[in-house]
Short mmCIF file of C-alpha atoms in Angstrom, two decimals:
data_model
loop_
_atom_site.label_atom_id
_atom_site.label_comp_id
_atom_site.label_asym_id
_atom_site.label_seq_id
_atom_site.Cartn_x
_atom_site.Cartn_y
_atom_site.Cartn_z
CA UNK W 19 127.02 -30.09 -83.31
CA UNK W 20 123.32 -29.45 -83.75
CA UNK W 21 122.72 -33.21 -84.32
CA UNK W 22 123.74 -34.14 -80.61
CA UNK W 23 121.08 -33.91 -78.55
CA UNK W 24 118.16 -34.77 -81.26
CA UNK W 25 120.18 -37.66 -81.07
CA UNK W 26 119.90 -38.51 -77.83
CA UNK W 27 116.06 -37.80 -77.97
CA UNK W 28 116.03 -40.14 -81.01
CA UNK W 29 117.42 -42.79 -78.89
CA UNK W 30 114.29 -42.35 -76.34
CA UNK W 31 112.06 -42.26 -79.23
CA UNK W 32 112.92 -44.88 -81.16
CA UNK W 33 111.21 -47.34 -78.72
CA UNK W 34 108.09 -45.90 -79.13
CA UNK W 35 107.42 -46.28 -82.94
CA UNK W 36 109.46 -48.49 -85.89
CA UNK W 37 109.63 -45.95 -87.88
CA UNK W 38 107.65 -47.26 -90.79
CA UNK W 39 105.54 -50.83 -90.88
CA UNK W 40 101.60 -50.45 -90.45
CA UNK W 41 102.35 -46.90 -89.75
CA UNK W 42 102.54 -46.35 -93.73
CA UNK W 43 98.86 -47.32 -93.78
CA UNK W 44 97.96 -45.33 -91.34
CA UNK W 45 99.93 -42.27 -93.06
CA UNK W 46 97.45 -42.93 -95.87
CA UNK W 47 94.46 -42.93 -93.68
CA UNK W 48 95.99 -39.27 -92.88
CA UNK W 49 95.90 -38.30 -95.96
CA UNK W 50 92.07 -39.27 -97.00
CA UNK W 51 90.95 -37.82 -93.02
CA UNK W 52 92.59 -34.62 -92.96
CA UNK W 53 91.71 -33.58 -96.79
CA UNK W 54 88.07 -34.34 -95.71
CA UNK W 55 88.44 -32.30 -92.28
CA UNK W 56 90.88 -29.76 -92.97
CA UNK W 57 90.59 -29.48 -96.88
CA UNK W 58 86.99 -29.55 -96.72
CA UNK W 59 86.95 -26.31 -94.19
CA UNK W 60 89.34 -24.61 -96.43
CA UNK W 61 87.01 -25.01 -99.18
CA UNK W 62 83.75 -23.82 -97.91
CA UNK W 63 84.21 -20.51 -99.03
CA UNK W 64 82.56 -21.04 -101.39
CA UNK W 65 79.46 -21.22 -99.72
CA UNK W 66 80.13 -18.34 -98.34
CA UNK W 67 78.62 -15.89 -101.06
CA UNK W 68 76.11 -18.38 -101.47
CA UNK W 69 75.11 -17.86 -97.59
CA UNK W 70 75.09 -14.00 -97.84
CA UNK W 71 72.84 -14.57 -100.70
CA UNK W 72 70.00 -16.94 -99.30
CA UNK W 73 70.36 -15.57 -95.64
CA UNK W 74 70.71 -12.01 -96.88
CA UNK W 75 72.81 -11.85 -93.58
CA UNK W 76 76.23 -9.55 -93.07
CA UNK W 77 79.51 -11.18 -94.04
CA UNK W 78 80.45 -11.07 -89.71
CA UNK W 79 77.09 -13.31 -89.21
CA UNK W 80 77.73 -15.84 -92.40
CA UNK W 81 81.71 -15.83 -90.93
CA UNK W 82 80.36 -17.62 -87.37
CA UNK W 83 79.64 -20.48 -89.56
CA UNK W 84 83.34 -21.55 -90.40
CA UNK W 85 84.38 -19.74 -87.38
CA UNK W 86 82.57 -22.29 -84.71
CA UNK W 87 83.21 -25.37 -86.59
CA UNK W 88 86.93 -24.58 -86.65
CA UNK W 89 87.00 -23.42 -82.96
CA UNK W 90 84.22 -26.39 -81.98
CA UNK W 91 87.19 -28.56 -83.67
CA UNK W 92 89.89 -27.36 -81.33
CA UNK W 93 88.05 -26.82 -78.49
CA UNK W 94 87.30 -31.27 -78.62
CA UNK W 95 90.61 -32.00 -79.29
CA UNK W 96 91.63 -32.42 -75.94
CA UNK W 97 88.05 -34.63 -74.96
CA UNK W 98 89.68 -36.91 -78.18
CA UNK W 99 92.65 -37.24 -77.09
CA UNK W 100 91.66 -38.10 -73.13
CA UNK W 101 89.05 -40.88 -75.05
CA UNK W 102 92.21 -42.22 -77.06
CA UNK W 103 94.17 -42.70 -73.44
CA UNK W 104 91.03 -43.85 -71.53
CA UNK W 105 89.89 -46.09 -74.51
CA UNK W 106 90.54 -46.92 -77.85
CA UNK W 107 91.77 -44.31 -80.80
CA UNK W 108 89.80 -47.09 -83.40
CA UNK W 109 86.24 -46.10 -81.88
CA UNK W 110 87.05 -42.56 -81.46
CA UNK W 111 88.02 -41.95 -84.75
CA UNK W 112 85.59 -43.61 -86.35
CA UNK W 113 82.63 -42.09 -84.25
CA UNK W 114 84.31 -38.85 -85.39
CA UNK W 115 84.01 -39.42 -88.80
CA UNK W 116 79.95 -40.31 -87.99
CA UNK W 117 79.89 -37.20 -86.65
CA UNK W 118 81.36 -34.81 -89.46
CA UNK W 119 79.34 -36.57 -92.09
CA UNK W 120 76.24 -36.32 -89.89
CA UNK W 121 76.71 -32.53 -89.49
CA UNK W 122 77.12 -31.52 -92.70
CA UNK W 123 73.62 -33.68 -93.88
CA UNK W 124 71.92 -31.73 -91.38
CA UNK W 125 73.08 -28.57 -92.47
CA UNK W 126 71.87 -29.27 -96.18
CA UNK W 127 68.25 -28.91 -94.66
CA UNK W 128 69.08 -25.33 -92.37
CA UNK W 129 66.69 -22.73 -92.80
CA UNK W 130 68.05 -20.14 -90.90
CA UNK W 131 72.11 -19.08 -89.36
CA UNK W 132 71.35 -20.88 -86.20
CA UNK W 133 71.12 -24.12 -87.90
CA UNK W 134 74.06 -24.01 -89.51
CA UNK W 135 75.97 -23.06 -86.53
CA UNK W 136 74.51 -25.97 -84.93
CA UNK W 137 75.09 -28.50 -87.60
CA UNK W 138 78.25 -27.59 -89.90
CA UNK W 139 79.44 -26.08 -86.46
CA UNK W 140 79.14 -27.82 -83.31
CA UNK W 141 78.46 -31.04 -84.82
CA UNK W 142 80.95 -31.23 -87.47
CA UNK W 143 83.17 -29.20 -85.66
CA UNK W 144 82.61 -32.47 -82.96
CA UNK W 145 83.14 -34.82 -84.93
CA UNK W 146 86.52 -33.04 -86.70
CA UNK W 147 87.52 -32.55 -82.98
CA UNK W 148 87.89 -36.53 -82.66
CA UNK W 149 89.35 -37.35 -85.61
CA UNK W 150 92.31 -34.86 -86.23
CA UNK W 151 94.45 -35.12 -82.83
CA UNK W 152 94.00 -39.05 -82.52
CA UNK W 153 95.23 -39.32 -85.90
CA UNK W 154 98.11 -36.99 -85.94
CA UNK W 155 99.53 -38.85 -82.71
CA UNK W 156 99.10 -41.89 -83.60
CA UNK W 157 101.01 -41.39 -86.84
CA UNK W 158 103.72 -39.56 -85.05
CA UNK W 159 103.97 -42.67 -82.45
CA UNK W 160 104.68 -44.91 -85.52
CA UNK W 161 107.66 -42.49 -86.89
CA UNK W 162 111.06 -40.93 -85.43
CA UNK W 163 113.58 -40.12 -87.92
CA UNK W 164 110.84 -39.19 -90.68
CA UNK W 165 108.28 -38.03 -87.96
CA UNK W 166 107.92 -34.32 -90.14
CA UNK W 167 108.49 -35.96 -93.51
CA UNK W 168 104.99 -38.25 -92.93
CA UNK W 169 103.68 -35.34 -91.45
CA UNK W 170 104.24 -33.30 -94.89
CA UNK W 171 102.99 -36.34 -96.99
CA UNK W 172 99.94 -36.79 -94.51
CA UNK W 173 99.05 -32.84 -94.16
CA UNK W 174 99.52 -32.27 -98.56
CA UNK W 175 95.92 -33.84 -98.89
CA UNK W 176 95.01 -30.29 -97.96
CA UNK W 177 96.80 -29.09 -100.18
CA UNK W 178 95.76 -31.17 -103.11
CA UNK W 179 92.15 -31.14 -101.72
CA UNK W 180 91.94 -27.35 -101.01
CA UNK W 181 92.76 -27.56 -105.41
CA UNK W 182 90.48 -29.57 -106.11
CA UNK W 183 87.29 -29.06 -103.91
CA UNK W 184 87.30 -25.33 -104.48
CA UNK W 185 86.16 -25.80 -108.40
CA UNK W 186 84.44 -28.93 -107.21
CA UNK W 187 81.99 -27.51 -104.72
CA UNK W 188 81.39 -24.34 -107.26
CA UNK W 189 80.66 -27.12 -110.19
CA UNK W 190 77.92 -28.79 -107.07
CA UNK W 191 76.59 -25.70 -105.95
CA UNK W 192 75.71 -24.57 -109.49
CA UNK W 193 74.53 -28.08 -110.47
CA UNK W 194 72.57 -29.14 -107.18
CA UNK W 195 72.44 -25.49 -105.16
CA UNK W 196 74.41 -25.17 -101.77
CA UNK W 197 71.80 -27.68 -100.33
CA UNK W 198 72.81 -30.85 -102.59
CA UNK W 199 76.09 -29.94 -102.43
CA UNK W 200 76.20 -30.22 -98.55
CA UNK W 201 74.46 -33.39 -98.27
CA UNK W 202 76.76 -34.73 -101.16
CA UNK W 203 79.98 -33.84 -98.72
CA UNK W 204 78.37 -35.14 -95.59
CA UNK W 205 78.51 -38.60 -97.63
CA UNK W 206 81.96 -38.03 -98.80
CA UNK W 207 82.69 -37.24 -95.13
CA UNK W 208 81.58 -40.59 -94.01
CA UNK W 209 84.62 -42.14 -95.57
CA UNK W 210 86.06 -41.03 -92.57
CA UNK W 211 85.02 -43.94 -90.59
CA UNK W 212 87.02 -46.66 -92.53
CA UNK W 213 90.35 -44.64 -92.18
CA UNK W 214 89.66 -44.71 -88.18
CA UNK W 215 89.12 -48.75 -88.63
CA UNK W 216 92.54 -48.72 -89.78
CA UNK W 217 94.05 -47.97 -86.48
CA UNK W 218 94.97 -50.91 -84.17
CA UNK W 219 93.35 -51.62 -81.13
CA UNK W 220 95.90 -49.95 -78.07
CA UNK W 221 96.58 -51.37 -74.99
CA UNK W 222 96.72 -49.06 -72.22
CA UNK W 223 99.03 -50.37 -69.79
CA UNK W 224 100.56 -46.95 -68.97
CA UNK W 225 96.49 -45.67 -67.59
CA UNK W 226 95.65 -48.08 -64.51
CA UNK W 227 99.54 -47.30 -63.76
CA UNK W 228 98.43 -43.34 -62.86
CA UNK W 229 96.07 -43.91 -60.14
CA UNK W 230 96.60 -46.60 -57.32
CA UNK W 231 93.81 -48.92 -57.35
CA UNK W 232 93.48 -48.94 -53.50
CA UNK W 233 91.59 -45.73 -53.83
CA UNK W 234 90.12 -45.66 -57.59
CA UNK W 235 86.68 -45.44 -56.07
CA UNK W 236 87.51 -42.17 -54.61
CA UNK W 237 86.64 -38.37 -56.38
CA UNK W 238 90.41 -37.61 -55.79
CA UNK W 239 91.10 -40.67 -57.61
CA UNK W 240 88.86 -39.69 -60.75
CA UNK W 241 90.15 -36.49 -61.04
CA UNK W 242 93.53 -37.26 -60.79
CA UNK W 243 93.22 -39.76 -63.48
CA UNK W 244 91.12 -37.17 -65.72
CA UNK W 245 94.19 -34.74 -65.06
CA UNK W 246 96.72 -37.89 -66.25
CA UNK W 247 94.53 -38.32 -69.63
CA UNK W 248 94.03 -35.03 -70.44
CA UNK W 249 98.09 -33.80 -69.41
CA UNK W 250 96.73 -30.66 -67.12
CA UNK W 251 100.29 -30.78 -66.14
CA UNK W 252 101.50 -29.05 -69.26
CA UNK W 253 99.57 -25.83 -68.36
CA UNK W 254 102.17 -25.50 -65.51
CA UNK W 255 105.50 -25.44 -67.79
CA UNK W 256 106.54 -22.22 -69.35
CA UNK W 257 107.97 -24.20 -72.71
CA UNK W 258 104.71 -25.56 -73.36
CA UNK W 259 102.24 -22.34 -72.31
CA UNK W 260 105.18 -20.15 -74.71
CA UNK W 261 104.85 -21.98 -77.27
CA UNK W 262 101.02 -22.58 -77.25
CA UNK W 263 100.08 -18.45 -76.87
CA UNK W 264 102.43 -18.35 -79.94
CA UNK W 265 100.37 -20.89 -82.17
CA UNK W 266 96.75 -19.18 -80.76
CA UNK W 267 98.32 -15.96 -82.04
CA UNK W 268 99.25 -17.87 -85.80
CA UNK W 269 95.62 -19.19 -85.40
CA UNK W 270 93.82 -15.79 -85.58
CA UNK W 271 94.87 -15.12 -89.26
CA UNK W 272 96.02 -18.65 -90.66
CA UNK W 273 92.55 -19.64 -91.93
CA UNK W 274 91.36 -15.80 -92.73
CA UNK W 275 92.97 -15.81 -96.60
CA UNK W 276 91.04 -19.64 -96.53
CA UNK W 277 87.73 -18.39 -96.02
CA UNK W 278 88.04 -14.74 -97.19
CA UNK W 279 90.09 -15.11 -100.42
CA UNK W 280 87.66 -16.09 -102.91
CA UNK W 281 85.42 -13.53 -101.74
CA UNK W 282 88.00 -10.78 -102.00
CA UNK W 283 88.75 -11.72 -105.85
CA UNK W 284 85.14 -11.85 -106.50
CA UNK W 285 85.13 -8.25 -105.09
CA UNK W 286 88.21 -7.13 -106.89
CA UNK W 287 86.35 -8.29 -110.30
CA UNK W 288 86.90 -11.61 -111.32
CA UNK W 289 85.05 -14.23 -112.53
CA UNK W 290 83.73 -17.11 -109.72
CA UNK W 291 86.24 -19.61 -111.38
CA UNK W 292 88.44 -17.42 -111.23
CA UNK W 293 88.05 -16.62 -107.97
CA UNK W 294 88.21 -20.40 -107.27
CA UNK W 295 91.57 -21.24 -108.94
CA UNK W 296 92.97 -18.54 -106.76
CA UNK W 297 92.28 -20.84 -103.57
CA UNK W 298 93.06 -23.86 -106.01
CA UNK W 299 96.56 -22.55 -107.14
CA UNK W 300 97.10 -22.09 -103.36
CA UNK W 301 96.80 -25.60 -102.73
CA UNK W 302 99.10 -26.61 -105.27
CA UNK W 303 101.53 -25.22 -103.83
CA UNK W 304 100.51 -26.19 -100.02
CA UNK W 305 101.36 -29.77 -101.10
CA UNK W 306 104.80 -29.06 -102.12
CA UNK W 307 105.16 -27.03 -99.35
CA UNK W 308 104.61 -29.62 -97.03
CA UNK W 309 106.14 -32.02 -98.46
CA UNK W 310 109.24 -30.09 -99.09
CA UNK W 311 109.77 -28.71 -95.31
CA UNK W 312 109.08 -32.05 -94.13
CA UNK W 313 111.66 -33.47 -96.29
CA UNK W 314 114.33 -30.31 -95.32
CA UNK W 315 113.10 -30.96 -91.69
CA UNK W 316 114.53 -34.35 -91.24
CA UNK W 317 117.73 -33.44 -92.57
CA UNK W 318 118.38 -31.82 -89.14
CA UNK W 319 120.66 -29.02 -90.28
CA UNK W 320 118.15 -26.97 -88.59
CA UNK W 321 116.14 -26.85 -85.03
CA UNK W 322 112.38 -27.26 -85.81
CA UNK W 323 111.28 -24.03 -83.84
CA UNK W 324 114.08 -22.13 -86.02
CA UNK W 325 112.54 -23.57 -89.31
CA UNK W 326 109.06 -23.17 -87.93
CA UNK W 327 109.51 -19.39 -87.63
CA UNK W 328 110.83 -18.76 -90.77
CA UNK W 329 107.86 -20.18 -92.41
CA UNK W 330 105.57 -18.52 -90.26
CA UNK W 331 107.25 -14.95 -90.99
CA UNK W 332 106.57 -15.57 -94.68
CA UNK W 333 103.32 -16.76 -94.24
CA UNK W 334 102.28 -13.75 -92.72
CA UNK W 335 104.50 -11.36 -94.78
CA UNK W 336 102.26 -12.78 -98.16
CA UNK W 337 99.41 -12.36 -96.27
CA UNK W 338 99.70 -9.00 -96.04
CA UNK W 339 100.54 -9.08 -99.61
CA UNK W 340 97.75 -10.70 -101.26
CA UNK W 341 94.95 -7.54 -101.08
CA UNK W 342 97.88 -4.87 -102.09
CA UNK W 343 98.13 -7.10 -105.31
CA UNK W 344 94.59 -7.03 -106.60
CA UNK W 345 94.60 -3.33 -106.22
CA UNK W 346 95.82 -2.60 -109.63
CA UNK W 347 93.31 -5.49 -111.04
CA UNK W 348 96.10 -7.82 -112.16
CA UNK W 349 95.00 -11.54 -112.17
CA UNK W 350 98.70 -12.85 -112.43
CA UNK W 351 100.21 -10.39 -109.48
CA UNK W 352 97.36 -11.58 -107.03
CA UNK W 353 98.18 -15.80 -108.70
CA UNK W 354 101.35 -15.17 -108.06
CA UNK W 355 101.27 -14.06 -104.29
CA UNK W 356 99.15 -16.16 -103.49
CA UNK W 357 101.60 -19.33 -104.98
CA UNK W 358 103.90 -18.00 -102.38
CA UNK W 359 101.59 -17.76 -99.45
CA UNK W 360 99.99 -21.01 -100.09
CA UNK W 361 103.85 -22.99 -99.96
CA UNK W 362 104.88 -20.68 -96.75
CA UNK W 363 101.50 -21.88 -94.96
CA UNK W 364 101.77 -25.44 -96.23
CA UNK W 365 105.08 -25.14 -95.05
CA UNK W 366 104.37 -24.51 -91.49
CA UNK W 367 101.98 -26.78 -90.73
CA UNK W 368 103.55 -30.32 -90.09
CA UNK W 369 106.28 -28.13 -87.89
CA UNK W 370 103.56 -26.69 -85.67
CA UNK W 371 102.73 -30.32 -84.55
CA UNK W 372 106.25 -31.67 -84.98
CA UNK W 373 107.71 -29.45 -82.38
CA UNK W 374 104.97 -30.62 -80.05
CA UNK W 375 107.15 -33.80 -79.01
CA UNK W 376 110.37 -31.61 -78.65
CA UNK W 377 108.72 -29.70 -75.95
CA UNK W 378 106.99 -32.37 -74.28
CA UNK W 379 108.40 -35.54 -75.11
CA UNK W 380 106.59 -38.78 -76.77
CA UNK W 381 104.81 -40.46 -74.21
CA UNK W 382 102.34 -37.07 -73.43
CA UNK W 383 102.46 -36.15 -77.10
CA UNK W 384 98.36 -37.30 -77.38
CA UNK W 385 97.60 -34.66 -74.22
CA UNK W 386 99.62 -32.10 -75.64
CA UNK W 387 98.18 -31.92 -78.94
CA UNK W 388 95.14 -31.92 -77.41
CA UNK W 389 95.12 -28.76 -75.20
CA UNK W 390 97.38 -27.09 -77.87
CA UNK W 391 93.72 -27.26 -80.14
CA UNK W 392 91.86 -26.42 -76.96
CA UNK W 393 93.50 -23.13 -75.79
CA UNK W 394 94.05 -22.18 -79.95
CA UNK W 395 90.38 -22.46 -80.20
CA UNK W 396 89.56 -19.35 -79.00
CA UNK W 397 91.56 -17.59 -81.24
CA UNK W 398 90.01 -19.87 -84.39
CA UNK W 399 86.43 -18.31 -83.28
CA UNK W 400 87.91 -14.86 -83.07
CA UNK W 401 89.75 -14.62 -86.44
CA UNK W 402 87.31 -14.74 -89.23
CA UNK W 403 84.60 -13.15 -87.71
CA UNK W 404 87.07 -10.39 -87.03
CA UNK W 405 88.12 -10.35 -90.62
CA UNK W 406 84.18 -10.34 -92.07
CA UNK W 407 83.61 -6.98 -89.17
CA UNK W 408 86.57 -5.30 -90.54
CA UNK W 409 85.33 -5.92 -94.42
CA UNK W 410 81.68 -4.46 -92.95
CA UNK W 411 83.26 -1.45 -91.48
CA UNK W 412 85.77 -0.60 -94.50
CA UNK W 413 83.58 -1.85 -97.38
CA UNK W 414 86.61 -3.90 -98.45
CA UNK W 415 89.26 -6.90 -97.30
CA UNK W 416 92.45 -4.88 -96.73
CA UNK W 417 92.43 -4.43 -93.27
CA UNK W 418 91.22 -7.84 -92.61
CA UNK W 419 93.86 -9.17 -94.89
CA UNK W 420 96.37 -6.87 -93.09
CA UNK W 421 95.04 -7.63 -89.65
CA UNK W 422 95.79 -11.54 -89.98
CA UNK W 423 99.08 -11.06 -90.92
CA UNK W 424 100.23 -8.92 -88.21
CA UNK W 425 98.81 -11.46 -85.89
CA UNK W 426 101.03 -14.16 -87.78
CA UNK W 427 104.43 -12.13 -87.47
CA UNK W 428 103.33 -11.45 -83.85
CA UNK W 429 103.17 -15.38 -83.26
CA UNK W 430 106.88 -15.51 -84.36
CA UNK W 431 107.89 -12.48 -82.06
CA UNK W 432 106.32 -15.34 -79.47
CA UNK W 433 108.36 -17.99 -80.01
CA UNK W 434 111.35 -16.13 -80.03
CA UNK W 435 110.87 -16.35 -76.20
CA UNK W 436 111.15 -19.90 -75.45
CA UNK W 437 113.76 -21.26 -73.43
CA UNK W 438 116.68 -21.63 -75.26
CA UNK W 439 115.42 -20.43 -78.07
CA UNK W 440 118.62 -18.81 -79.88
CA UNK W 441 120.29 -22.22 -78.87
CA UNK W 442 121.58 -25.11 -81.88
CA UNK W 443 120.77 -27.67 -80.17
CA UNK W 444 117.22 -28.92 -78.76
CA UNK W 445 116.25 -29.04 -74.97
CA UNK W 446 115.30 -32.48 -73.61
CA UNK W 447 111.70 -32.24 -72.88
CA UNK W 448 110.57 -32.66 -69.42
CA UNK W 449 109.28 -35.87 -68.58
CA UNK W 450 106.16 -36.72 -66.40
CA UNK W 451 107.22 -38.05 -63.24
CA UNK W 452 103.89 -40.21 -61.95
CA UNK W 453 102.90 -40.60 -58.23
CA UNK W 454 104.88 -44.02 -57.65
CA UNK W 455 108.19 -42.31 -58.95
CA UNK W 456 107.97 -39.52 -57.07
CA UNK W 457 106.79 -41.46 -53.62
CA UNK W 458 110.21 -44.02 -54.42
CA UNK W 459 112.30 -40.66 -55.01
CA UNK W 460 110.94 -39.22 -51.43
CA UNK W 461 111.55 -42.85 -49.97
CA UNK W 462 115.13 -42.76 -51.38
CA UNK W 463 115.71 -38.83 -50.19
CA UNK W 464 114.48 -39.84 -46.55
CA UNK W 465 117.05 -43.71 -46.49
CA UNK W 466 119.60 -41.18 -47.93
CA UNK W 467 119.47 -38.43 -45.08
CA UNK W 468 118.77 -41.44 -42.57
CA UNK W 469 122.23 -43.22 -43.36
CA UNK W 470 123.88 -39.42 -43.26
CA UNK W 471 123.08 -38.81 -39.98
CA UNK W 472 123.50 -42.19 -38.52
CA UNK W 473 127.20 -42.44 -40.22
CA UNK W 474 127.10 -39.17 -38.43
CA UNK W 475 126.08 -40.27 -35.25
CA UNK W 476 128.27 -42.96 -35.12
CA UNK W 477 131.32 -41.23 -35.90
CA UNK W 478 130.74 -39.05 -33.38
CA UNK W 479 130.53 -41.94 -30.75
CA UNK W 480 133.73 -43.25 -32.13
CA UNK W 481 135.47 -39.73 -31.98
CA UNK W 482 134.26 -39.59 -28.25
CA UNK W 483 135.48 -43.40 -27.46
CA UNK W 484 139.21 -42.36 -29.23
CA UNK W 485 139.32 -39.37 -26.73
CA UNK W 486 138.46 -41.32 -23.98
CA UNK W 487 141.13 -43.54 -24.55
CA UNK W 488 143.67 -41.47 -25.51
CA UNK W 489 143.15 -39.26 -22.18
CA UNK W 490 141.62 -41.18 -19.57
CA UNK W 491 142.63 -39.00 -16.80
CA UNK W 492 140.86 -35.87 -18.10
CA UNK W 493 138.02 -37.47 -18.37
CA UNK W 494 138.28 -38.78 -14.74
CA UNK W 495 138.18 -35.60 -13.69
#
């Protein structure tokens, strides 16, 4: 019963993407992007004692740092994604990656905050902004039965990067200082660019179709068609606007343990490394996470959003979780919840974009992603800067730590109000209807209503003619 109507979306799907072929490639290119965007933000924390150091700034002030170039990230996503519709997702990509590594050089020569929120933010932040969405979709657009599973396998380079850049950068930062080891990731980012050359060339044929060329030249025109890239439409349907309040709320304390954690354990008395395998046994278990719920995903004995909140719940449960176990000072209770944490938040990630085409169907998957990072943005600049305030005002990372979670669990509360959420089975998505279909529907509805009333019309003539015949005389008269 719950495979029916994923079934009947399948059949829709299928004839967008093979399910496999070049799209294997371009689930590696995936892989080496998002450990370098995503994996690489996860990791800076541990610049982040370094910057309170050399700035002598408060922890709120060095927070803005990660803060902007996650929420300068998002808040592209949606200019990426219209560039992939208007253009090509090659260039994009690749100018992205340009971008990211560009950023990060620059911020190897800051000498104050501002720089850095200029470089590792805005620019970076850019340059991540046209690389992740474009990616993500056009991976998706390859796949249809395994559409979470290459998700999972795509999404664990964070995982496995977020274990291995966290001793990494510490081993750079102590061998070359925080400067040389910025300027050695802004190369590493570059590799970015190659994984964007990957992508084939599109041909938009479904673009000139949105506008009608007798009036392109017009403003109407433009912004009509800049509506049609970027899916405005989707801020107008209550699946879509439910479901992305409920990620913006998961986005407040998702990346908090990310760029808090290793400062926390430092605080709590450990060592630096140890500090650092805390993030690093995280990631381990990120990988399998993903890989695992994208794997248990595709079995379809569950709906998406019903898997999705589970994780989430968790997530935000062992959130909560991981300052309560360093109170005591035991290294193996605080390793331990944070193994847990680390699979529930790997877990949820590939479902957070995989229910994306549920809601709004394949062909405005691109725009959707898009404004999903756009409107979450906000609550990516809010988060850890809310987390480094609390830590000012308490002296400590409890209430930040508890803070984030409660904002996680309140995301699930969220979703719980979609349409038919409590439902087995999946909603078909609501399909775009452009300005030709809906002119030919209004043309059909008036020919319609115009053969009603004539057959009306005429029957009443030929009612009238009967009675005439059948009683001349009383018509005489």
């Amino acid at each position: 019963m719950t495979n029916n109507k994923p079934k009947v979306e399948g059949r829709s799907d299928e004839a967008e993407g093979p399910d496999g072929g070049w799209g294997w490639v371009l689930v590696g290119a995936l892989f080496v992007s998002t450990s370098l965007v995503f994996g690489l933000m996860r990791s800076l924390g541990i610049f982040f004692v370094e910057f309170v150091q050399y700035f002598e700034e408060s922890a709120q002030a060095i927070s803005w740092i990660s803060s902007t170039g996650l929420a300068a990230q998002q808040f592209f996503s949606p200019l990426g994604a219209a560039l992939c519709n208007a253009y090509d997702a090659r260039v994009v990509v690749m100018t992205g990656g340009v971008l990211a590594g560009l950023g990060l050089i620059l911020a190897s020569q800051a000498t104050c905050l501002v720089h850095l929120y200029l470089t590792m933010g805005l620019i970076s932040g850019l340059g991540w902004g046209l690389i992740f969405t474009p990616m993500v979709a056009t991976v998706m657009a390859h796949f249809t039965r395994r559409r979470t599973l290459v998700l999972g396998l795509g999404f664990s380079s964070i995982g496995l990067s977020s274990f291995a850049f966290n001793p990494l950068f510490q081993l750079l930062v102590e061998m070359y200082a925080w400067r040389g080891a910025l300027l050695i990731l802004g190369g590493l980012s570059l590799n970015i660019v190659a994984c964007g050359a990957l992508i084939h060339p599109q041909r938009h044929s479904k673009a000139p179709a949105k506008v009608d060329s007798a009036s392109r030249s017009s403003c109407a025109s433009v912004l009509n068609r800049v509506s049609s890239y970027l899916e405005l439409s989707l801020l107008l349907e209550r699946p879509y606007i439910t479901y992305t309040l409920a990620v913006t709320l998961l986005n407040v304390g998702y990346f908090v343990p990310y760029f808090h954690l290793v400062a926390h354990s430092r605080q709590a008395g450990f060592s630096e490394y140890q500090a650092a395998f805390v993030m690093s046994a995280a990631g381990v278990t990120d990988i399998f996470g993903r890989v695992v719920s994208g794997w248990f995903s595709d079995l379809r004995h569950f709906r998406l959003i019903h898997l999705l909140t589970m994780w989430t719940t968790l997530a935000g449960v062992f959130i909560m979780l991981l300052p309560v176990s360093s109170l005591s000072g035991s290294y193996t209770a605080l390793i331990g919840i944070s193994l847990l944490y680390g699979f529930c938040s790997g877990a949820l990630t590939s479902l957070v974009f995989a229910v994306v085409p549920k809601i709004v169907g394949v062909e405005r998957m691109m725009g959707g992603l898009g404004l999903l990072q756009l409107i979450e943005s906000g609550a990516g600049l809010l988060g850890t800067p809310m987390s480094g305030l609390l830590k000012d005002i308490t002296g400590n990372y409890i209430a930040s730590f508890m803070v984030a979670g409660s904002f996680v669990i309140l995301s699930t509360l969220t979703m719980a109000t979609l349409p038919h959420y409590f439902s087995c089975t999946d909603p078909l998505p609501l399909q775009r209807r452009s300005l030709d279909d809906k002119d030919e529907g209004l043309h059909s509805e008036l020919k319609l209503m115009n053969s009603v009333s004539s057959d009306k019309n005429h029957k009443g003539v030929n009612d009238l003619t009967d009675e005439v015949t059948k009683y001349p005389q009383d018509c005489v008269g």
